Each structure stands twice: as C-alpha cells, then as structure tokens.
Coordinates of C-alpha atoms and ligand atoms in Angstrom, one line a residue:
M181 CA 78.7 123.4 153.7
N182 CA 80.5 121.6 150.8
K183 CA 78.6 119.2 148.4
L184 CA 78.9 115.5 149.0
N185 CA 81.7 113.8 147.0
A186 CA 80.8 111.2 144.4
E187 CA 81.4 108.2 146.7
D188 CA 79.3 109.6 149.5
Q189 CA 76.5 110.5 147.0
H190 CA 76.6 106.9 145.8
K191 CA 76.3 105.7 149.4
L192 CA 73.4 108.0 150.1
E193 CA 71.6 106.8 147.0
A194 CA 72.1 103.2 147.9
L195 CA 70.6 103.9 151.4
R196 CA 67.6 105.6 149.8
Q197 CA 67.0 102.5 147.6
K198 CA 67.5 100.1 150.5
I199 CA 65.0 102.0 152.7
K200 CA 62.5 102.2 149.9
E201 CA 62.6 98.5 149.2
N202 CA 62.7 97.3 152.8
S203 CA 59.8 99.5 153.8
Q204 CA 57.6 97.8 151.2
N205 CA 57.9 94.3 152.6
S206 CA 57.7 95.0 156.3
L207 CA 54.8 93.1 158.0
G208 CA 56.3 92.1 161.3
Y209 CA 56.7 95.5 163.1
P210 CA 54.0 97.9 164.2
V211 CA 54.9 100.8 162.0
S212 CA 52.4 102.6 159.7
K213 CA 53.9 103.8 156.4
D214 CA 50.9 105.4 154.7
F215 CA 51.6 109.0 155.6
D216 CA 52.3 112.0 153.6
Y217 CA 53.7 114.9 155.6
S218 CA 55.2 116.8 152.6
E219 CA 53.3 119.9 153.6
L220 CA 55.6 120.1 156.6
F221 CA 58.9 119.6 154.9
E222 CA 59.7 123.3 154.8
L223 CA 59.9 123.2 158.6
L224 CA 62.8 120.8 158.5
K225 CA 64.9 123.8 157.7
Y226 CA 64.5 125.1 161.2
P227 CA 65.9 123.9 164.6
V228 CA 62.4 123.4 166.1
N229 CA 62.9 122.5 169.8
N230 CA 60.2 122.3 172.5
I231 CA 62.6 122.4 175.4
G232 CA 60.9 122.4 178.8
D233 CA 57.2 122.0 179.6
P234 CA 54.7 122.2 176.8
F235 CA 52.4 124.3 178.9
A236 CA 54.9 126.8 180.2
D237 CA 56.5 129.7 178.2
C238 CA 60.1 129.3 177.3
T239 CA 62.8 131.8 176.4
Y240 CA 63.7 129.7 173.3
S241 CA 60.8 130.2 170.9
V242 CA 61.6 128.3 167.7
D243 CA 59.1 125.8 168.9
S244 CA 55.8 124.0 168.1
R245 CA 54.4 123.9 171.6
E246 CA 51.0 125.2 170.5
M247 CA 50.6 122.2 168.2
E248 CA 52.0 119.9 170.8
R249 CA 49.3 121.0 173.2
E250 CA 46.6 120.3 170.6
V251 CA 48.0 116.8 170.2
L252 CA 47.8 116.3 174.0
E253 CA 44.3 117.7 174.1
F254 CA 43.2 115.2 171.5
F255 CA 44.5 112.3 173.4
A256 CA 43.3 113.6 176.8
E257 CA 39.8 113.6 175.3
V258 CA 39.9 110.1 173.6
F259 CA 41.5 108.7 176.8
R260 CA 38.7 110.2 178.8
A261 CA 41.0 112.3 181.2
Q262 CA 39.1 114.5 183.7
K263 CA 38.9 118.1 182.5
N264 CA 41.7 120.1 184.0
D265 CA 43.3 117.1 185.6
W266 CA 45.7 116.0 183.0
W267 CA 49.2 116.9 181.7
G268 CA 51.6 115.4 179.3
Y269 CA 54.1 115.8 176.5
V270 CA 55.2 114.4 173.2
T271 CA 58.0 112.0 173.9
N272 CA 60.7 110.2 171.8
G273 CA 58.6 107.0 171.9
G274 CA 56.7 104.6 174.0
S275 CA 59.7 103.6 176.1
E276 CA 60.2 107.1 177.3
G277 CA 56.5 107.5 178.2
N278 CA 56.7 104.2 180.1
M279 CA 59.7 105.4 181.9
Y280 CA 57.9 108.6 182.9
G281 CA 55.0 106.6 184.2
L282 CA 57.3 104.6 186.4
Y283 CA 59.2 107.7 187.5
M284 CA 55.9 109.4 188.5
A285 CA 54.8 106.2 190.4
R286 CA 58.1 106.1 192.3
E287 CA 57.9 109.8 193.3
L288 CA 54.4 109.2 194.6
H289 CA 55.1 105.8 196.2
P290 CA 58.9 105.6 197.0
K291 CA 58.3 102.3 198.8
G292 CA 56.2 100.7 196.1
M293 CA 56.5 97.4 194.4
V294 CA 56.1 97.2 190.6
Y295 CA 54.2 94.3 189.1
Y296 CA 54.2 93.5 185.4
S297 CA 53.6 90.5 183.3
A298 CA 56.2 88.3 181.6
A299 CA 54.9 89.4 178.2
T300 CA 55.9 93.1 178.9
H301 CA 58.2 94.9 176.4
Y302 CA 61.9 94.5 177.2
S303 CA 62.5 98.2 177.7
V304 CA 60.4 98.2 180.9
H305 CA 62.9 95.9 182.7
K306 CA 65.7 98.3 181.7
N307 CA 63.7 101.3 182.9
L308 CA 63.1 99.6 186.3
H309 CA 66.8 99.0 186.6
L310 CA 67.6 102.6 185.8
L311 CA 65.0 103.8 188.3
D312 CA 66.1 101.3 190.8
M313 CA 62.6 100.2 191.6
P314 CA 61.8 96.8 193.2
N315 CA 59.7 94.7 190.9
I316 CA 58.1 91.3 190.5
V317 CA 57.3 89.6 187.2
I318 CA 53.8 88.1 187.0
R319 CA 53.0 85.0 184.9
A320 CA 51.4 85.7 181.5
Q321 CA 48.5 83.7 180.2
K322 CA 48.9 81.8 176.9
N323 CA 47.4 84.7 175.0
G324 CA 49.8 87.2 176.6
E325 CA 47.4 88.8 179.1
I326 CA 48.5 89.0 182.7
D327 CA 47.6 86.1 184.9
Y328 CA 45.1 87.7 187.3
E329 CA 45.3 84.9 189.8
D330 CA 49.1 85.1 190.0
L331 CA 48.8 88.9 190.3
S332 CA 46.3 88.6 193.1
N333 CA 48.3 86.1 195.1
T334 CA 51.6 88.0 194.7
I335 CA 50.1 91.3 195.7
R336 CA 48.6 89.7 198.8
M337 CA 52.1 88.4 199.8
N338 CA 53.4 92.0 199.7
R339 CA 50.3 93.9 200.9
H340 CA 52.3 96.1 203.2
M341 CA 53.8 97.8 200.1
P342 CA 52.1 100.3 197.8
V343 CA 51.3 98.6 194.4
I344 CA 52.6 100.0 191.1
I345 CA 51.1 98.2 188.1
M346 CA 52.6 98.4 184.6
A347 CA 49.7 97.2 182.5
N348 CA 50.0 96.2 178.9
I349 CA 47.5 97.6 176.5
G350 CA 48.7 95.4 173.6
T351 CA 51.7 93.2 174.2
T352 CA 54.5 93.3 171.7
M353 CA 54.2 89.7 170.5
T354 CA 50.4 88.9 170.7
E355 CA 48.7 92.3 171.3
A356 CA 47.1 91.1 174.5
K357 CA 45.4 93.7 176.7
D358 CA 45.5 93.6 180.5
D359 CA 42.1 94.6 181.9
I360 CA 42.3 97.6 184.3
T361 CA 38.8 96.8 185.7
K362 CA 39.9 93.4 186.8
I363 CA 43.2 94.7 188.2
K364 CA 41.3 97.3 190.2
A365 CA 39.0 94.7 191.6
I366 CA 42.1 92.7 192.7
L367 CA 43.5 95.8 194.5
N368 CA 40.1 96.4 196.1
D369 CA 39.8 92.8 197.3
A370 CA 43.2 93.0 198.9
A371 CA 42.3 96.3 200.5
I372 CA 45.3 98.0 198.9
Q373 CA 44.9 101.8 199.3
N374 CA 48.1 103.1 197.8
Y375 CA 48.5 102.2 194.2
Y376 CA 49.4 103.5 190.8
I377 CA 48.4 102.1 187.4
H378 CA 50.4 103.0 184.3
C379 CA 49.2 101.7 180.9
D380 CA 51.6 100.9 178.2
G381 CA 49.5 101.4 175.1
A382 CA 52.4 101.6 172.6
L383 CA 50.5 100.3 169.7
S384 CA 47.0 99.5 170.9
G385 CA 46.5 102.6 173.1
T386 CA 45.8 104.7 170.0
M387 CA 43.3 102.1 168.6
S388 CA 41.5 101.2 171.8
P389 CA 39.1 104.2 172.0
F390 CA 37.8 103.1 168.6
L391 CA 37.3 99.4 169.4
N392 CA 34.0 97.8 170.3
P393 CA 33.9 96.6 173.0
R394 CA 36.2 99.3 174.3
P395 CA 39.0 97.8 176.4
A396 CA 39.3 98.9 180.0
F397 CA 42.5 100.9 179.8
D398 CA 42.0 104.7 180.1
F399 CA 41.7 107.4 182.8
A400 CA 37.9 106.8 183.3
D401 CA 38.8 103.1 183.9
G402 CA 41.4 104.0 186.5
A403 CA 44.7 104.6 184.8
D404 CA 47.0 107.2 186.4
S405 CA 49.2 107.6 183.3
I406 CA 49.1 106.3 179.7
A407 CA 52.0 106.1 177.2
I408 CA 51.6 105.5 173.4
S409 CA 54.0 105.5 170.5
G410 CA 53.3 108.0 167.7
H411 CA 55.2 106.2 164.9
K412 CA 53.2 103.0 165.4
F413 CA 49.5 103.4 164.6
I414 CA 49.6 107.0 163.4
G415 CA 52.9 106.8 161.6
S416 CA 55.8 109.3 161.6
P417 CA 59.2 109.5 159.9
I418 CA 60.7 110.1 163.3
P419 CA 60.0 107.8 166.3
S420 CA 57.7 109.7 168.8
G421 CA 55.2 109.1 171.5
V422 CA 52.7 110.7 173.8
L423 CA 52.6 110.6 177.6
L424 CA 49.6 111.6 179.6
V425 CA 49.4 111.7 183.4
K426 CA 47.0 113.1 185.9
K427 CA 48.0 116.7 186.5
S428 CA 47.6 116.4 190.3
H429 CA 50.5 113.8 190.1
R430 CA 52.7 115.8 187.9
D431 CA 52.4 118.9 190.1
R432 CA 54.3 117.1 192.8
I433 CA 57.5 116.9 190.7
G434 CA 57.7 120.1 188.6
R435 CA 60.7 122.4 189.2
S436 CA 61.4 125.8 187.7
V437 CA 64.7 126.3 185.8
A438 CA 65.9 129.9 185.3
Y439 CA 68.2 129.0 182.3
I440 CA 65.3 128.0 180.0
G441 CA 62.6 130.1 181.8
S442 CA 60.4 127.1 182.0
L443 CA 59.5 124.1 184.1
D444 CA 61.8 121.0 184.1
T445 CA 59.0 118.5 184.0
T446 CA 60.1 116.3 181.1
I447 CA 62.8 113.6 181.0
T448 CA 65.0 115.1 178.3
G449 CA 66.0 118.7 178.1
S450 CA 65.8 119.5 174.4
R451 CA 62.7 117.9 172.9
N452 CA 62.0 117.2 169.2
G453 CA 59.8 120.0 167.9
H454 CA 59.0 118.3 164.6
S455 CA 57.4 115.1 166.0
P456 CA 54.4 117.0 167.5
L457 CA 53.9 118.5 164.0
F458 CA 53.6 115.1 162.3
L459 CA 51.1 113.9 165.0
W460 CA 49.2 117.2 164.8
Y461 CA 49.0 117.0 161.0
A462 CA 47.7 113.4 161.2
I463 CA 45.1 114.3 163.8
K464 CA 43.9 117.3 161.9
T465 CA 43.7 115.6 158.5
L466 CA 42.2 112.3 159.8
G467 CA 39.8 113.4 162.5
L468 CA 38.1 110.9 164.7
E469 CA 36.4 109.4 161.6
G470 CA 39.7 108.8 159.9
F471 CA 41.1 107.1 163.0
K472 CA 38.1 104.8 163.1
K473 CA 38.5 104.0 159.4
R474 CA 42.1 103.0 159.9
V475 CA 41.2 100.8 162.8
D476 CA 38.4 99.1 160.8
H477 CA 40.7 98.6 157.8
S478 CA 43.4 97.0 160.0
L479 CA 40.9 94.7 161.8
S480 CA 39.5 93.6 158.4
V481 CA 42.9 92.8 157.0
A482 CA 43.9 90.9 160.2
A483 CA 40.7 88.8 159.9
Y484 CA 41.6 88.1 156.3
A485 CA 45.2 87.2 157.2
E486 CA 44.1 84.9 160.0
N487 CA 41.7 83.0 157.7
R488 CA 44.2 82.7 154.9
L489 CA 46.8 81.3 157.2
K490 CA 44.3 78.9 158.6
S491 CA 43.2 77.9 155.1
I492 CA 46.7 76.6 154.4
G493 CA 46.6 74.5 157.5
L494 CA 48.5 76.8 159.9
D495 CA 47.6 77.2 163.5
A496 CA 47.0 81.0 163.3
W497 CA 45.2 83.0 165.9
R498 CA 44.8 86.5 167.3
N499 CA 43.4 88.2 170.4
Q500 CA 39.9 89.8 170.3
N501 CA 40.0 92.9 168.2
A502 CA 43.8 92.6 167.6
I503 CA 45.5 93.4 164.4
T504 CA 48.4 91.1 165.3
V505 CA 48.1 87.6 163.9
V506 CA 50.3 84.9 165.5
F507 CA 51.3 81.7 163.7
P508 CA 54.1 79.1 163.7
Q509 CA 57.3 80.6 162.3
P510 CA 57.9 80.1 158.6
H511 CA 61.1 79.5 156.8
E512 CA 64.0 81.9 157.5
I513 CA 63.9 83.2 154.0
V514 CA 60.2 84.2 154.5
R515 CA 60.9 85.7 157.9
K516 CA 63.8 87.7 156.4
K517 CA 61.9 88.9 153.4
W518 CA 58.8 90.1 155.3
Q519 CA 60.8 91.2 158.4
L520 CA 58.8 88.9 160.7
A521 CA 59.6 89.2 164.4
S522 CA 59.8 85.7 165.9
E523 CA 60.0 84.3 169.4
R524 CA 60.0 80.7 170.7
G525 CA 58.9 79.2 167.4
L526 CA 56.1 81.8 166.7
S527 CA 56.0 84.6 164.3
H528 CA 53.5 87.4 163.9
I529 CA 52.3 89.9 161.3
I530 CA 50.9 93.2 162.3
C531 CA 48.2 94.5 160.0
M532 CA 49.0 98.2 160.2
P533 CA 46.7 100.6 158.2
N534 CA 49.1 100.4 155.1
V535 CA 48.9 96.6 154.9
T536 CA 46.7 95.2 152.1
E537 CA 45.0 91.9 151.4
S538 CA 47.2 91.4 148.3
Q539 CA 50.4 91.7 150.5
I540 CA 48.9 88.9 152.7
D541 CA 48.3 86.8 149.5
E542 CA 51.9 87.3 148.5
L543 CA 53.1 86.3 152.0
I544 CA 51.0 83.2 151.9
L545 CA 52.5 82.2 148.6
D546 CA 56.0 82.6 150.1
I547 CA 55.1 80.6 153.2
E548 CA 53.8 77.7 151.0
K549 CA 56.8 77.8 148.7
Y550 CA 59.2 77.2 151.5
R551 CA 56.9 75.1 153.7
E552 CA 58.4 71.7 152.8
A553 CA 61.8 73.0 153.9
V554 CA 60.4 73.9 157.3
L555 CA 58.6 70.6 157.8
S556 CA 61.5 68.4 156.7
Ligands
LIG298 C1 54.2 96.9 174.2 C2 55.3 97.8 173.8 N1 55.7 98.7 174.7 C3 56.7 99.6 174.5 C4 57.3 99.6 173.3 C5 58.4 100.6 173.0 O1 57.9 101.6 172.2 P1 58.9 102.6 171.4 O2 59.6 101.8 170.4 O3 58.0 103.6 170.9 O4 59.9 103.2 172.4 C6 56.9 98.7 172.3 C7 57.6 98.7 171.0 O5 57.4 97.9 170.1 C8 55.9 97.8 172.6 O6 55.5 96.9 171.7

C-alpha cells in the first residue's frame, strides 16, 4: 500500500477533528462514549469474521466465536432465559435483531398478524415490508407506551389469526416500555393460543435487568426473542447488537451449508468478529456491579436534567426509570450544537453513562440564551 498524499492526509485529519468535537456535544442520541478498548486494537490487524452460527464449528477460523458465546451467555442469564433453551448471535445492531425476531415469528406463524405501537422505531416498518408480513399499528399512549385497550380490541377483531407482538422496551423518543405481563393477559383474555412476542430492547433492554422495579420484558416474563443494540448502553466504536431467541424456535429454521462447514442460522453470511470482542471486554471489565453503577449514574443525571429544565420553567418529563428527558424543542442553534433529536415540537436528551451534570448545566445556559428567540 502507498502512503496517503498530503491532500488526503489533510482530509483525514479534518475528519478526526470533526468526530472528536462532535462526539463531545452529543446529548440527543443513545450512544455511550466512555469506553476504552485500546487493549483490543492489535486485533484490528486481522480479518476477524464469525461467519455462520456462533455455536457451530466453521472451516474459517480467524474468529472470535468463543468470546461471542460468552457475551450471549451473559445476556441469556440477565434476560432470564431457560437453561439450554436459548440461542443467539451478535448482530450489526438492534434493527437486525428485530428483523430476526420477526423472521422467526413468521416462520413459526406464517399466517400471523403483527401488532406494534405507533411509537415503534422506523426500521420495524421497513423490516415488515421486507418480510412481507401483514401488520397493524396500535395507538400509543401519550407517554409512548402501547395503548392496551386499542391492542385488545384490535386483536379481538382478528382473533382467527396468530398474534405476533413487537413490543417496545424503551421507545426511541420517550423510552416508554410496553408491559409484557399486560400484553400476555390480553392474549389470555382473548383466548389466543398461537402467539409470539418479540421485545425491542435497543437501549433499555440492557438497562432493564438492573432497574427497580424490574420491567416485564424478558424470557421469564414471556418473551420469545429479545434484541438489543451493543453500541447504545454499553458503547462500541462499531454499531452492534445482540439477538437472543428460544432455542426450540431457532431449531426449526437452521440449515447446514457445506461451503462454510457451519449452520446458516444468521441473517448475514460474514459477521463482524470485532464487535463481540468489544462487548466481551465491556462485560468482563464492568461485571454486573459495573452495569448497575452505569444505570444508577444515568438515572441520577436524568433526574438532575429533568429538575434543571423544570427550574427554568420548561415542561420537562420522563417515564419511570427512564434516562430520556423530554421537553419542548429549544432554538435550532441549541438543537444543532447538542445534536438533539426532535419530533412534533419535542426534543429529548438521553443521559447516557458518559453524560455529566456539568454538561446539563451548559445545555441549560444555551437553552436560556436562545429562549427569547424561540418564544418570539
Ligand atoms: C427503539 C429502537 N429500536 C431499534 C433501534 C435500531 O437500533 P440500531 O440503530 O442498533 O439498529 C433504535 C435505534 O435508535 C431504537 O431506538
């Protein structure tokens, strides 16, 4: 390989600078930035690829499957999966995990109807389109949680069809959590026998086992599959995710492929072998205690942010045990500086583990500075 010429070197340096600056002021997206994976950098020299099933041998062995399995075991345990009845893999992100959940549901219930709330992440609609699955959008309550009455009425109108639920364990805008116990009661009341529940826990799935009260979202609560993002609460330089599903479901779709000497059970062929290493490293160095500390820190900064916003007269609120604080959208300059996601006149900040009270103070100063311009 040749060296970069001066112009390209300059371009690269400018990008480095831009990414460094922009990552300091990001409060609007659920991405943790407080990680240090430098011990793993050496491994970036190698084409690590976990092609095929994480639990099956593969002819290509420049892989990190062993660590991937440890990551999966960790989540199977905290998501209370039944021993020996779980399977999963490290994905490219929450969207892929959600797609897998829907794919699994369709294979098990080809004539099923999918129900999901209006507050669901935009990628789910695309996934349903790709999978060609009939679906109905259910009203969301004001806090972003699914409207259980609308869900119940709609299911009853289609009770001849198996039910596939895409539940939100933390919606994108307000971090609302649908309650699996309530959803199961609705299915029970309507005498629905064939159903599948997938939980989209992109951000809050990782935090939920450490919350008190613990939200009803995991395998012991009745989930058939759960997807989370790895780059959100844990943090990773490369987007990633974890998908877990009951093993008895997965066994129905596995297919052996001679070329790789493995099972073709995942959505993509080649799979990122570095992502599992970042997650593995975080799990090993944090431990359960470390996860709990991060959750507590985020909750405490979120409570601080909510109070500070209220103290300057803004109508700020958050769901129970949420690290997302919702408030009326500030001036465009503030939204741009702090990269605040906004929708229908509302903005939010997400108090990820790297967010500090002094950043919140700085944001408040900016909101006040440009407030007159918003009101006029
Ligand atoms: C609720 C929810 N589901 C799914 C996703 C998609 O996750 P990913 O970006 O990891 O694909 C997001 C992303 O923000 C999300 O908020």
